PDB file of C-alpha atoms and ligand atoms in Angstrom:
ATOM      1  CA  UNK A   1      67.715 119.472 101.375  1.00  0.00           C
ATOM      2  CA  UNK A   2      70.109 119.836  98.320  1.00  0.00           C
ATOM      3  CA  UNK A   3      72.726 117.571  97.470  1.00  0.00           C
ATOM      4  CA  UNK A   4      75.516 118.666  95.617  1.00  0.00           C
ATOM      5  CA  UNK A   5      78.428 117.270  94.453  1.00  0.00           C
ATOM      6  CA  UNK A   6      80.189 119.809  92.292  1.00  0.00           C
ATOM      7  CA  UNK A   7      81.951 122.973  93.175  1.00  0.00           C
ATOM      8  CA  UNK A   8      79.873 125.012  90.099  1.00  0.00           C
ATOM      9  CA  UNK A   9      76.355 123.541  91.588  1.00  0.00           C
ATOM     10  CA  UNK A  10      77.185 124.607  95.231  1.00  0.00           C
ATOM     11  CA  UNK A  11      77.999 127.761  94.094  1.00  0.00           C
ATOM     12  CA  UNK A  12      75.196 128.272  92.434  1.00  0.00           C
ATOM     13  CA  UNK A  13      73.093 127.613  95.548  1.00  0.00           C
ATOM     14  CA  UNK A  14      74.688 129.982  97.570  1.00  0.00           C
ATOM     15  CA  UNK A  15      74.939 132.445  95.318  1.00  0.00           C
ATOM     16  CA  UNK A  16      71.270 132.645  95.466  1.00  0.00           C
ATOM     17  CA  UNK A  17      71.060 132.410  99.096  1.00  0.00           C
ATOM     18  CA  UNK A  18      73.785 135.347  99.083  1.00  0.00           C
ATOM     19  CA  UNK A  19      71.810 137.770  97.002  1.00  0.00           C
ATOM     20  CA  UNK A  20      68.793 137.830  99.374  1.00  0.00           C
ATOM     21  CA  UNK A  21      71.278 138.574 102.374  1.00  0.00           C
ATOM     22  CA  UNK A  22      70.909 135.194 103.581  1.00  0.00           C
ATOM     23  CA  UNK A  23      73.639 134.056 106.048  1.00  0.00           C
ATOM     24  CA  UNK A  24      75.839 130.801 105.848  1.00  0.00           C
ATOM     25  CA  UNK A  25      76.928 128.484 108.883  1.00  0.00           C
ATOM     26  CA  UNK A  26      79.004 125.431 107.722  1.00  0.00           C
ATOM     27  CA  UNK A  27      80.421 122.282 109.338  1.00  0.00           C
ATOM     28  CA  UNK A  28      82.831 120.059 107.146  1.00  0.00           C
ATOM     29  CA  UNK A  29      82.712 116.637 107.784  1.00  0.00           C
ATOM     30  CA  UNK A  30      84.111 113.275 106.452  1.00  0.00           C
ATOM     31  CA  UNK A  31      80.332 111.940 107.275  1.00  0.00           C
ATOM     32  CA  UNK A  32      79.981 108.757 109.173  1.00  0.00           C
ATOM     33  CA  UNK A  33      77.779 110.863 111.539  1.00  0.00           C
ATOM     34  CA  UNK A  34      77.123 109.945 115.070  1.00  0.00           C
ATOM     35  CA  UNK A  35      75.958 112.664 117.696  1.00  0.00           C
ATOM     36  CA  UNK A  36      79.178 114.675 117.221  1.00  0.00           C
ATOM     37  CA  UNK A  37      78.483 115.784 113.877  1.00  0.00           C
ATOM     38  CA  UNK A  38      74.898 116.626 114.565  1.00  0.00           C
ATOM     39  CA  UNK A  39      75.296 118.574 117.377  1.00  0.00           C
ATOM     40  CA  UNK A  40      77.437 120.851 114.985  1.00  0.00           C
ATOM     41  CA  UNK A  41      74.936 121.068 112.675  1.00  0.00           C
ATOM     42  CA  UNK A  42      72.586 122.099 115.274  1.00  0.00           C
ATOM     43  CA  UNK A  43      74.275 124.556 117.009  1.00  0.00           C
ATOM     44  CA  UNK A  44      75.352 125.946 112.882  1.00  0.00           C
ATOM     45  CA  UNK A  45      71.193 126.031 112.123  1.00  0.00           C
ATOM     46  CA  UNK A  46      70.663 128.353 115.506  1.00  0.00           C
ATOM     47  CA  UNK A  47      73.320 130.682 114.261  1.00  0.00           C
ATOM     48  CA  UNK A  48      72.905 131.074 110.478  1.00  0.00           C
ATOM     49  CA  UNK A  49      69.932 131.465 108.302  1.00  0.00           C
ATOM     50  CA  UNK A  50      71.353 128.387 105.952  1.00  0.00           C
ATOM     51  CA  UNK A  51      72.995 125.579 107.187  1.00  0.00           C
ATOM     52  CA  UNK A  52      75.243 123.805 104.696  1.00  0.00           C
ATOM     53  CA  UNK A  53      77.477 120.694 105.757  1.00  0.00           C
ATOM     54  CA  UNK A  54      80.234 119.040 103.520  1.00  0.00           C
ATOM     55  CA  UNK A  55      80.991 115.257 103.277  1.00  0.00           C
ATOM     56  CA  UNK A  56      84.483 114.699 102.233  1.00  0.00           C
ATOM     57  CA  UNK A  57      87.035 112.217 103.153  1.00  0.00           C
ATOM     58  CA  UNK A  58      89.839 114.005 102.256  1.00  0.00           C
ATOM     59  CA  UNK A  59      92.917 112.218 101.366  1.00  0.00           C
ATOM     60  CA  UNK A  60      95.339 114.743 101.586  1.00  0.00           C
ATOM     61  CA  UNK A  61      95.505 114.916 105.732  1.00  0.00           C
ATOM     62  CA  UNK A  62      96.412 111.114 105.724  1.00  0.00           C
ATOM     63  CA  UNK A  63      99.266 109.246 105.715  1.00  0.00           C
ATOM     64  CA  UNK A  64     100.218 106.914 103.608  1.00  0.00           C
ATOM     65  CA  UNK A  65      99.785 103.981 106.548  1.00  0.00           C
ATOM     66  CA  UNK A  66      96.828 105.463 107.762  1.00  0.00           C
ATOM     67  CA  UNK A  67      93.066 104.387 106.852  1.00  0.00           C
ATOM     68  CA  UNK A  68      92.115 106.616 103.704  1.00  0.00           C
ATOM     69  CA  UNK A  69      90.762 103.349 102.337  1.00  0.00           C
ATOM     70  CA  UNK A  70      89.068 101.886 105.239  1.00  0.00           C
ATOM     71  CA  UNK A  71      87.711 104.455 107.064  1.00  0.00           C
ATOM     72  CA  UNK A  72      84.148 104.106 107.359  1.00  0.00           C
ATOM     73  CA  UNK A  73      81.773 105.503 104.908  1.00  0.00           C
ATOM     74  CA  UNK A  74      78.125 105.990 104.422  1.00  0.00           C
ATOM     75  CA  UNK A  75      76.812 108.706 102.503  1.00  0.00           C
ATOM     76  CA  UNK A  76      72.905 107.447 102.329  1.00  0.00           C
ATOM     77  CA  UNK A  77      72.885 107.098 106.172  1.00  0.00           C
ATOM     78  CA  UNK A  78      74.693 110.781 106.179  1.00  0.00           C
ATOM     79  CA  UNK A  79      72.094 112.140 104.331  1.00  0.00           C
ATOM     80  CA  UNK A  80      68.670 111.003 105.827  1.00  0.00           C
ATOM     81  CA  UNK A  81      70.411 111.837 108.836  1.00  0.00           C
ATOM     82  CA  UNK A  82      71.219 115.945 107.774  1.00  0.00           C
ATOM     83  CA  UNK A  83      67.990 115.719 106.559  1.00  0.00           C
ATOM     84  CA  UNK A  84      66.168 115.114 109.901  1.00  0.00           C
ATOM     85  CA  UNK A  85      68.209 118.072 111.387  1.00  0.00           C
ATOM     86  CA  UNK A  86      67.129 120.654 109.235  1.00  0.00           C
ATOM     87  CA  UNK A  87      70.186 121.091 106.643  1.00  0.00           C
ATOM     88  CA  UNK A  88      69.708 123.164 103.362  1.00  0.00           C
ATOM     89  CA  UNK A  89      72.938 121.579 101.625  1.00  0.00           C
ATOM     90  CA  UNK A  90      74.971 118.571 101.510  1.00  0.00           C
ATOM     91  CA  UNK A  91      78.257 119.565  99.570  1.00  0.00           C
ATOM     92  CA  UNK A  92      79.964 115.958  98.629  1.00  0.00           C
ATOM     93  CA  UNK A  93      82.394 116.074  96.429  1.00  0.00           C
ATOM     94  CA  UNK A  94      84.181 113.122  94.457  1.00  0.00           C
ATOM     95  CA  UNK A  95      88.276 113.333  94.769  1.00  0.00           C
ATOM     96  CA  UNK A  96      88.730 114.145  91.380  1.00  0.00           C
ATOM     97  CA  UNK A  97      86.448 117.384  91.679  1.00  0.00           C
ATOM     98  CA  UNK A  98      88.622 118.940  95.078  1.00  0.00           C
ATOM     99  CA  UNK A  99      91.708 117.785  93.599  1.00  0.00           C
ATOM    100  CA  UNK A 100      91.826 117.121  89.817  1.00  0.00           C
ATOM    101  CA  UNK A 101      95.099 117.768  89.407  1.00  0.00           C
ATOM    102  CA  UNK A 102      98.226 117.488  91.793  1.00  0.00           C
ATOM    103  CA  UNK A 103      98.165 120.494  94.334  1.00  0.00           C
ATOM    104  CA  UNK A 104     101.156 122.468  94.262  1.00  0.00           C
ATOM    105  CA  UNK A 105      99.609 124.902  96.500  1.00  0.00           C
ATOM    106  CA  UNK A 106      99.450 124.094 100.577  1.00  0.00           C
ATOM    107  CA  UNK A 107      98.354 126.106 103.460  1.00  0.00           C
ATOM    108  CA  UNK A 108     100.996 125.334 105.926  1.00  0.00           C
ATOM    109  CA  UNK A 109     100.458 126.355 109.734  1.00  0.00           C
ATOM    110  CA  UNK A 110     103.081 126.364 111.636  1.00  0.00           C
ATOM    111  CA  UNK A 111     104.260 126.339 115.344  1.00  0.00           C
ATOM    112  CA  UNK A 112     101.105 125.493 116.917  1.00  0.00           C
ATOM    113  CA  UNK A 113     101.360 122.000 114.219  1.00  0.00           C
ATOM    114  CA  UNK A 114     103.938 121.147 115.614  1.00  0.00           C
ATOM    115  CA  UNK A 115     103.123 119.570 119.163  1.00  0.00           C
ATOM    116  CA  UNK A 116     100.521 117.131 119.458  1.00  0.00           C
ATOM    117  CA  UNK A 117      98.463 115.260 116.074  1.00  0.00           C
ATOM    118  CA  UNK A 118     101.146 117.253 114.340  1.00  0.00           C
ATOM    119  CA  UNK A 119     104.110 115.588 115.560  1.00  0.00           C
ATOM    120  CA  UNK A 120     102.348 111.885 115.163  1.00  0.00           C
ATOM    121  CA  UNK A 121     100.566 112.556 111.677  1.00  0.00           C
ATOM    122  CA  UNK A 122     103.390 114.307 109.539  1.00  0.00           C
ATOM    123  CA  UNK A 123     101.522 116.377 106.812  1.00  0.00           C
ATOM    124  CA  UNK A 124      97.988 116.232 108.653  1.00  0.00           C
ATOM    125  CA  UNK A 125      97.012 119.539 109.510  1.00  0.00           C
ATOM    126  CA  UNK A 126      98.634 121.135 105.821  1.00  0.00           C
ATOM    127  CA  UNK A 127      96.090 118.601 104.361  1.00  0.00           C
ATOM    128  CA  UNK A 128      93.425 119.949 106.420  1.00  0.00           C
ATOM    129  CA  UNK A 129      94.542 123.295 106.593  1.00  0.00           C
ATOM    130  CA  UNK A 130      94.455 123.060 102.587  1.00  0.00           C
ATOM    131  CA  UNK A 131      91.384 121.321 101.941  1.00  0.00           C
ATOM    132  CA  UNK A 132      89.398 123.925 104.860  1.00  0.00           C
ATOM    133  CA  UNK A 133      90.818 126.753 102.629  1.00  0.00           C
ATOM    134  CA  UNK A 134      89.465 125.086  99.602  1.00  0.00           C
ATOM    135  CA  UNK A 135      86.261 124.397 101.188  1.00  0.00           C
ATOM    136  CA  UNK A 136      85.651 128.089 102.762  1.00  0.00           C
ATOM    137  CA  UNK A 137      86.175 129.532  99.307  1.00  0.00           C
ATOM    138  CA  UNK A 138      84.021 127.072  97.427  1.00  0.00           C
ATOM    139  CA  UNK A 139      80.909 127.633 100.329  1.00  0.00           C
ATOM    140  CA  UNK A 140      81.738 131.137 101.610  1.00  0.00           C
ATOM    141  CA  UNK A 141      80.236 130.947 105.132  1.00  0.00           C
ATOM    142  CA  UNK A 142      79.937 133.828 107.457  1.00  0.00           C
ATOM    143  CA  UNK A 143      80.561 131.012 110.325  1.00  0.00           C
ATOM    144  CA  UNK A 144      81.991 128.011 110.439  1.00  0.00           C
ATOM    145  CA  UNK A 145      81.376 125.257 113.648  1.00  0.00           C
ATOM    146  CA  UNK A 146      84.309 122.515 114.970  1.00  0.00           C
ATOM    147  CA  UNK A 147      84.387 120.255 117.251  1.00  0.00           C
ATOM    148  CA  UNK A 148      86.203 120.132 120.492  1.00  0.00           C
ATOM    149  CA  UNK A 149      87.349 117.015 120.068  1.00  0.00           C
ATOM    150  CA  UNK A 150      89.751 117.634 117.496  1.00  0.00           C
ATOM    151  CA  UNK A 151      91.308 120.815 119.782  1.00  0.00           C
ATOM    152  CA  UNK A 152      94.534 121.246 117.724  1.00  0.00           C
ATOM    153  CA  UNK A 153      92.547 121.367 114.708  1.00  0.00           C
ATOM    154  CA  UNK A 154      90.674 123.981 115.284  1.00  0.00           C
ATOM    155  CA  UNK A 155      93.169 126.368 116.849  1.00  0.00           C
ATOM    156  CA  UNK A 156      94.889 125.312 113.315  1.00  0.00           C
ATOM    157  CA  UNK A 157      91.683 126.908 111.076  1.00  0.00           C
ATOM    158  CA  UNK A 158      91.758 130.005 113.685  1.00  0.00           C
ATOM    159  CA  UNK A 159      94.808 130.929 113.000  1.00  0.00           C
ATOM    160  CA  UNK A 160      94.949 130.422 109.470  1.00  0.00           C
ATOM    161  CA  UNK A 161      91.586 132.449 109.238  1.00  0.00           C
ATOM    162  CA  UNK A 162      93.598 134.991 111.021  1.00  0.00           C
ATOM    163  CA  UNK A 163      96.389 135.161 108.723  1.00  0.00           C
ATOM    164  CA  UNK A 164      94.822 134.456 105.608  1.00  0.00           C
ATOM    165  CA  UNK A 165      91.906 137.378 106.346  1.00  0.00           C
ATOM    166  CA  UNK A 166      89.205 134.600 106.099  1.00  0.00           C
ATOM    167  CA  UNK A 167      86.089 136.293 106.260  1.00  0.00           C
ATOM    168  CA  UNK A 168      84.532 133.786 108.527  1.00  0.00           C
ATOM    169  CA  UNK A 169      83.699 133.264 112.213  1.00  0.00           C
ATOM    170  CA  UNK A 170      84.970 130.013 113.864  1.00  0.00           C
ATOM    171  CA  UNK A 171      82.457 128.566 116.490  1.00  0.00           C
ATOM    172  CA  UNK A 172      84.035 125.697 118.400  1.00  0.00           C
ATOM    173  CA  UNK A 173      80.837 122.797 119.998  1.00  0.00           C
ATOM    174  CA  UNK A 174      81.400 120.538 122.706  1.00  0.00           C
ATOM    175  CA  UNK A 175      82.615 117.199 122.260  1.00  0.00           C
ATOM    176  CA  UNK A 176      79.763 115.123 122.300  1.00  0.00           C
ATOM    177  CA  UNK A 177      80.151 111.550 124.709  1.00  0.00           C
ATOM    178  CA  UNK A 178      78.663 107.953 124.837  1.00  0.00           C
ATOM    179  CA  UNK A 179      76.888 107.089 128.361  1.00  0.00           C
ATOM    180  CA  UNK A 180      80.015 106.059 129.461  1.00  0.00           C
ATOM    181  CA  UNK A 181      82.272 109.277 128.514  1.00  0.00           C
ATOM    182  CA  UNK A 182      83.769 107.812 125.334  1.00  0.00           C
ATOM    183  CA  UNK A 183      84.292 110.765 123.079  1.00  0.00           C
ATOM    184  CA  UNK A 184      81.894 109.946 119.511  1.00  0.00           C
ATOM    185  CA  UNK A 185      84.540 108.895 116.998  1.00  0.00           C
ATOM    186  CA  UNK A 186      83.685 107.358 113.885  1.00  0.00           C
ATOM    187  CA  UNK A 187      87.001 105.375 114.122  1.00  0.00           C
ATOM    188  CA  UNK A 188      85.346 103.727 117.239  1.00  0.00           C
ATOM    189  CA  UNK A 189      83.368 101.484 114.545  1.00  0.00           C
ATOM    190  CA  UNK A 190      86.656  99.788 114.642  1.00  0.00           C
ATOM    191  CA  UNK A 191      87.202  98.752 117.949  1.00  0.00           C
ATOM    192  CA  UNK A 192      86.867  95.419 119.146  1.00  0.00           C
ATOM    193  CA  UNK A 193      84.290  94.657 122.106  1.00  0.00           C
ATOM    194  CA  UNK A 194      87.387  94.089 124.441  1.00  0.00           C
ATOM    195  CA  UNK A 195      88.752  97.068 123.204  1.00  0.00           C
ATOM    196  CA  UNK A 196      85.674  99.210 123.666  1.00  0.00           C
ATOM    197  CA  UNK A 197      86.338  98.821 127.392  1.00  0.00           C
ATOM    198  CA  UNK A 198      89.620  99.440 127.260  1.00  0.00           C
ATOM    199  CA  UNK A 199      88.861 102.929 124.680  1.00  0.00           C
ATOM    200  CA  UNK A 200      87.214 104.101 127.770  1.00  0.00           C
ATOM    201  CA  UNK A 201      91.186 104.801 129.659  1.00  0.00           C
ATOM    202  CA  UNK A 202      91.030 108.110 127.619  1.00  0.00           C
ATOM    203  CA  UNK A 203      88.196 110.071 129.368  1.00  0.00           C
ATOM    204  CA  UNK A 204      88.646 108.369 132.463  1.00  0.00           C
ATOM    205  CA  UNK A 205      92.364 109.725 132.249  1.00  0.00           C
ATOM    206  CA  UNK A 206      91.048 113.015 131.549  1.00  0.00           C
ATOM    207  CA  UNK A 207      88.663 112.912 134.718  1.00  0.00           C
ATOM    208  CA  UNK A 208      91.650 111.963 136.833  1.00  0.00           C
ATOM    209  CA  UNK A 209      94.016 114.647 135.752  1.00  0.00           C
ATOM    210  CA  UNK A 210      91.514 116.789 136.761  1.00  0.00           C
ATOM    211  CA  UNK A 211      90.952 115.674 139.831  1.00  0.00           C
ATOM    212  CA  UNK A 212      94.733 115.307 140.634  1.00  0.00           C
ATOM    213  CA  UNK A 213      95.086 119.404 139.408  1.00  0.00           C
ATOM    214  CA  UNK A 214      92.015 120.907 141.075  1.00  0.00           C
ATOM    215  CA  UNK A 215      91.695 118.243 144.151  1.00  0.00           C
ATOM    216  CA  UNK A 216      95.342 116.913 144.863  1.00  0.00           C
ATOM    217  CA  UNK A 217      96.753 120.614 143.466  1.00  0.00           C
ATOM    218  CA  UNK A 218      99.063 118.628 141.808  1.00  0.00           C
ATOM    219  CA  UNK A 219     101.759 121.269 140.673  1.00  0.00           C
ATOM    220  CA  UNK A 220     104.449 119.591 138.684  1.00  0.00           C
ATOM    221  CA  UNK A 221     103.381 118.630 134.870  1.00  0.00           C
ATOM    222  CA  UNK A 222     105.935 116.076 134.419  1.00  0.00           C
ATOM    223  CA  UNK A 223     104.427 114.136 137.791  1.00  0.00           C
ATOM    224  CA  UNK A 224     100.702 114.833 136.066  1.00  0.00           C
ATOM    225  CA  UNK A 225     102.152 113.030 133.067  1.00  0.00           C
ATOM    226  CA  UNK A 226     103.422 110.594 135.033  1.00  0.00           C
ATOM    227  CA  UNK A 227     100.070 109.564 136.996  1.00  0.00           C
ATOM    228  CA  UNK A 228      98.290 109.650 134.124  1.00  0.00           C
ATOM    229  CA  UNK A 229     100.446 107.739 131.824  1.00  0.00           C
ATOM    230  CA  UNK A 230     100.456 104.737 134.827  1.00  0.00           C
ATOM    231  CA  UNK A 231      96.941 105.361 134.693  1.00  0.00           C
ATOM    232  CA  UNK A 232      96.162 104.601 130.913  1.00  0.00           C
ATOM    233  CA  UNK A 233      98.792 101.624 130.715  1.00  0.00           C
ATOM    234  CA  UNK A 234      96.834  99.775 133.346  1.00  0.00           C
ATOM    235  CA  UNK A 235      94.478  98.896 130.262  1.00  0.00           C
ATOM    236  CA  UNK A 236      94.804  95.707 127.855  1.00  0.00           C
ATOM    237  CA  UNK A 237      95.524  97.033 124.614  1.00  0.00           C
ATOM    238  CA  UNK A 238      96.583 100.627 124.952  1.00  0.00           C
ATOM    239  CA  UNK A 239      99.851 102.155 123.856  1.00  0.00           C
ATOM    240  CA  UNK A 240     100.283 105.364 124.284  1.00  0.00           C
ATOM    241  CA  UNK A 241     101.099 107.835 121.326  1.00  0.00           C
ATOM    242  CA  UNK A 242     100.974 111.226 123.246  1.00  0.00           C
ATOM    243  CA  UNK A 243     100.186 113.057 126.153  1.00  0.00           C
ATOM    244  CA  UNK A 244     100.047 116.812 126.089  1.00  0.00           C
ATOM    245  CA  UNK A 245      99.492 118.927 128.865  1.00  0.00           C
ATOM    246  CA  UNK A 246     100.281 122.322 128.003  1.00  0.00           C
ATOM    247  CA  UNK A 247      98.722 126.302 126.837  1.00  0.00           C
ATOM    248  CA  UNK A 248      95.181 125.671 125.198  1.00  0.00           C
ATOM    249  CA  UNK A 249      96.342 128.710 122.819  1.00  0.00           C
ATOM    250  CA  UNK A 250      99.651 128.212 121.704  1.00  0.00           C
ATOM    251  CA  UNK A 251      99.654 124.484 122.306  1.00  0.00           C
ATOM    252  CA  UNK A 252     102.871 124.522 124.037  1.00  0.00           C
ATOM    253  CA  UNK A 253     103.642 122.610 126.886  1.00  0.00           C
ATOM    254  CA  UNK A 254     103.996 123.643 130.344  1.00  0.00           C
ATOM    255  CA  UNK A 255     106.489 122.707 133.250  1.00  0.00           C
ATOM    256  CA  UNK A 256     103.998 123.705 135.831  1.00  0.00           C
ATOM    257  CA  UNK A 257     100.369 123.247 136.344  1.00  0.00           C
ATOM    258  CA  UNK A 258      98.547 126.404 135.283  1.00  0.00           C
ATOM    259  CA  UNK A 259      95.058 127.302 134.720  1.00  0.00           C
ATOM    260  CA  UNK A 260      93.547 126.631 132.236  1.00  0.00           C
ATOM    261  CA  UNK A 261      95.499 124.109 131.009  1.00  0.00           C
ATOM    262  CA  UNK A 262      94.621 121.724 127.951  1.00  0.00           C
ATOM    263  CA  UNK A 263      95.104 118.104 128.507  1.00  0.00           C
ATOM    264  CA  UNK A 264      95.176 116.175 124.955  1.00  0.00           C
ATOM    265  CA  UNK A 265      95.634 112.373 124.677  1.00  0.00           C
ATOM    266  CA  UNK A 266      95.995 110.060 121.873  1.00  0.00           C
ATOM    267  CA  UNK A 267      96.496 106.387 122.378  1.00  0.00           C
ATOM    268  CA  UNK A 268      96.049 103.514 119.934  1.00  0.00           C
ATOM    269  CA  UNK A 269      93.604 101.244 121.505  1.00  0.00           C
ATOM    270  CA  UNK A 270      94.463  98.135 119.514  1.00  0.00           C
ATOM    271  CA  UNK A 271      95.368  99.012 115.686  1.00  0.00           C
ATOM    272  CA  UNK A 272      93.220 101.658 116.456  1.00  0.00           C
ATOM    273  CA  UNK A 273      94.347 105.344 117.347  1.00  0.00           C
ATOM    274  CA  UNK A 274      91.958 107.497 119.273  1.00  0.00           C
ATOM    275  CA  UNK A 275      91.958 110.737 120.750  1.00  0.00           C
ATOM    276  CA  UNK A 276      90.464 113.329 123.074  1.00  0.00           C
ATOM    277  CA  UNK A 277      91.262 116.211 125.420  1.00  0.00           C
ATOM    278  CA  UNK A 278      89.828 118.666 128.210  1.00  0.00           C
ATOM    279  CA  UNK A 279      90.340 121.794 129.248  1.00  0.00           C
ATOM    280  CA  UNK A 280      90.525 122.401 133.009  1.00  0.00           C
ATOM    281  CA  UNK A 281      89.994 125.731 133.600  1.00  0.00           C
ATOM    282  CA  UNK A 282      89.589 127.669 136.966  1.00  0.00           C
TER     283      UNK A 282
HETATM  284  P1  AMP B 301      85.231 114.412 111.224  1.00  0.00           P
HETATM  285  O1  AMP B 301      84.105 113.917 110.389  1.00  0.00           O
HETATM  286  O2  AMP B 301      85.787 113.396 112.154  1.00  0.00           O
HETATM  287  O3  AMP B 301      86.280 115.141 110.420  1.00  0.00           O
HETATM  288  O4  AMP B 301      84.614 115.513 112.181  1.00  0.00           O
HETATM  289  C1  AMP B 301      83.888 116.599 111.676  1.00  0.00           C
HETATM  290  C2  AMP B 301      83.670 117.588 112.779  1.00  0.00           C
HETATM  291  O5  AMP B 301      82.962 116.961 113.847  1.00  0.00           O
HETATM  292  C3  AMP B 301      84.981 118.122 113.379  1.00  0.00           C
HETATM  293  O6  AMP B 301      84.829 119.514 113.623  1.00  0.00           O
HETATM  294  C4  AMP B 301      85.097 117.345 114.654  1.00  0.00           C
HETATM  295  O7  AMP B 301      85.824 118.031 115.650  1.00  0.00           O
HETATM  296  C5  AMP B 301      83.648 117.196 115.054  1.00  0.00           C
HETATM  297  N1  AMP B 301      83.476 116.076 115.978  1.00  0.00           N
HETATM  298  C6  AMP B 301      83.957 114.816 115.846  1.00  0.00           C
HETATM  299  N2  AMP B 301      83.644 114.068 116.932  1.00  0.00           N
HETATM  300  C7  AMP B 301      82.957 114.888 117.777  1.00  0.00           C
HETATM  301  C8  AMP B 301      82.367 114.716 119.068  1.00  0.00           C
HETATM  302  N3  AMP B 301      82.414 113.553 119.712  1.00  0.00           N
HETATM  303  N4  AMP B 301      81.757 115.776 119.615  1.00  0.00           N
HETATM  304  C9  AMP B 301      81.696 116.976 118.981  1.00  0.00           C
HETATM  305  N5  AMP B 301      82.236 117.193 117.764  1.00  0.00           N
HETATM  306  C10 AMP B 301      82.852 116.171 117.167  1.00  0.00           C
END
């Protein structure tokens, strides 16, 4: 496995791998890794002769009260971890090498930013949108794999590869779950024991409103909301920062239940904020 950490030395790489007609499947990370990430690496290695994964805690989709600083990192963990799966590259870059000056240059998505993470996390999704640009052009893949878990985001990258004529194919993996149903976060290092129990009001929310839309053929959103909101403050330590229940495409919301239907949650378990989401289709 190569480890990179420069723009110039990754190229290199796949430039080689290019000229033999090699393809490229890539998953950007901010590393961490837990199952999540791994499955995307995974499911990248079945569909691409080269598998190369980025670690890059990009500070550009933060906000300036959010955790840049503290959120948790551990690049030699990271690695021996990529390594047991198989990956040919690790791109991880310093700061100063993805952004050595100030950017005056932004990929801005809108409309389907604005709901959701976008309305919470002013500025987000053009720092991800921006740094995803960046980090197609630097790696060139022929596909790219995203999680589930982070829905908006990757209806964000589709359309920009749409409108920007990416030439790359966006694969989107399953979120990956503890025992329990917990989504795999790396922000769940942060939580508290108590509030490990209480993290759990987010799936089991999810597994209610589907009950309550397939089961109860509940037909009203703003009475789905309802129920569900109850639902989650019934748990020590929650506060709610969204719910969404709306079009899985254009990430508007609906008045009525219809199928399929995206529900997306984000709720701040303690100081902490998590999220997740499911799709209940027919
Ligand atoms: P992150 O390091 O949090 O930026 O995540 C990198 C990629 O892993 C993104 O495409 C996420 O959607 C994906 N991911 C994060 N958590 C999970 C999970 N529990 N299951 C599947 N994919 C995940």
């Amino acid at each position: 496995m190569k480890v990179v950490h420069t723009k110039k030395g990754a190229r290199e790489i796949i430039n080689g791998w290019k000229s033999k007609g090699q393809t490229i499947g890539f998953v950007p990370t901010m590393g961490y890794f837990h199952k999540g990430h791994l499955s995307l690496m995974e499911l990248a290695k079945r569909k691409a002769d080269k598998v190369v994964i980025s670690i890059f805690v990009n500070p550009t989709q933060f906000g300036p009260n959010e955790d840049y600083e503290k959120y948790p990192r551990d690049i030699e963990r990271d690695l021996e971890l990529a390594r047991g799966i198989g990956v040919d590259m690790v791109f991880a870059p310093k700061k100063e090498e993805m952004y050595p000056e100030e950017t005056k240059t932004w990929v801005q998505v809108e409309e389907i930013t604005e709901n959701l993470c976008g309305r919470s996390r002013p500025g987000h999704f053009r720092g991800v949108a921006t740094v995803v640009a960046k980090l197609f052009n630097i790696i060139l893949p022929d596909i790219a794999v995203f999680g589930q878990k982070d829905f908006q985001q990757i209806q964000v990258i589709k359309q920009m590869v749409k409108d920007l004529d990416f030439p790359v194919k966006i694969v989107m993996a399953p979120i990956i779950r503890e025992k329990d149903g917990l989504a795999m976060s790396s922000r769940n290092t942060y939580l508290s024991n108590e509030e490990r129990k209480s993290a759990l009001c987010l799936f089991k929310a999810l597994e209610l409103s589907k009950r309550l839309v397939m089961e109860e053929g509940i037909s009203e959103v703003a009475t789905l909301k309802e129920r569900i909101r109850e639902f989650i403050q019934g748990f020590p330590y929650t506060k709610i920062d969204y719910i969404f229940i709306g079009d899985p495409e254009n990430l508007k919301e609906r008045e009525r239940v219809e199928l399929p239907l995206l529900v997306a949650l984000a709720v701040y378990v303690g100081d902490t904020r998590l999220i997740d989401n499911m799709l209940i289709e027919g």
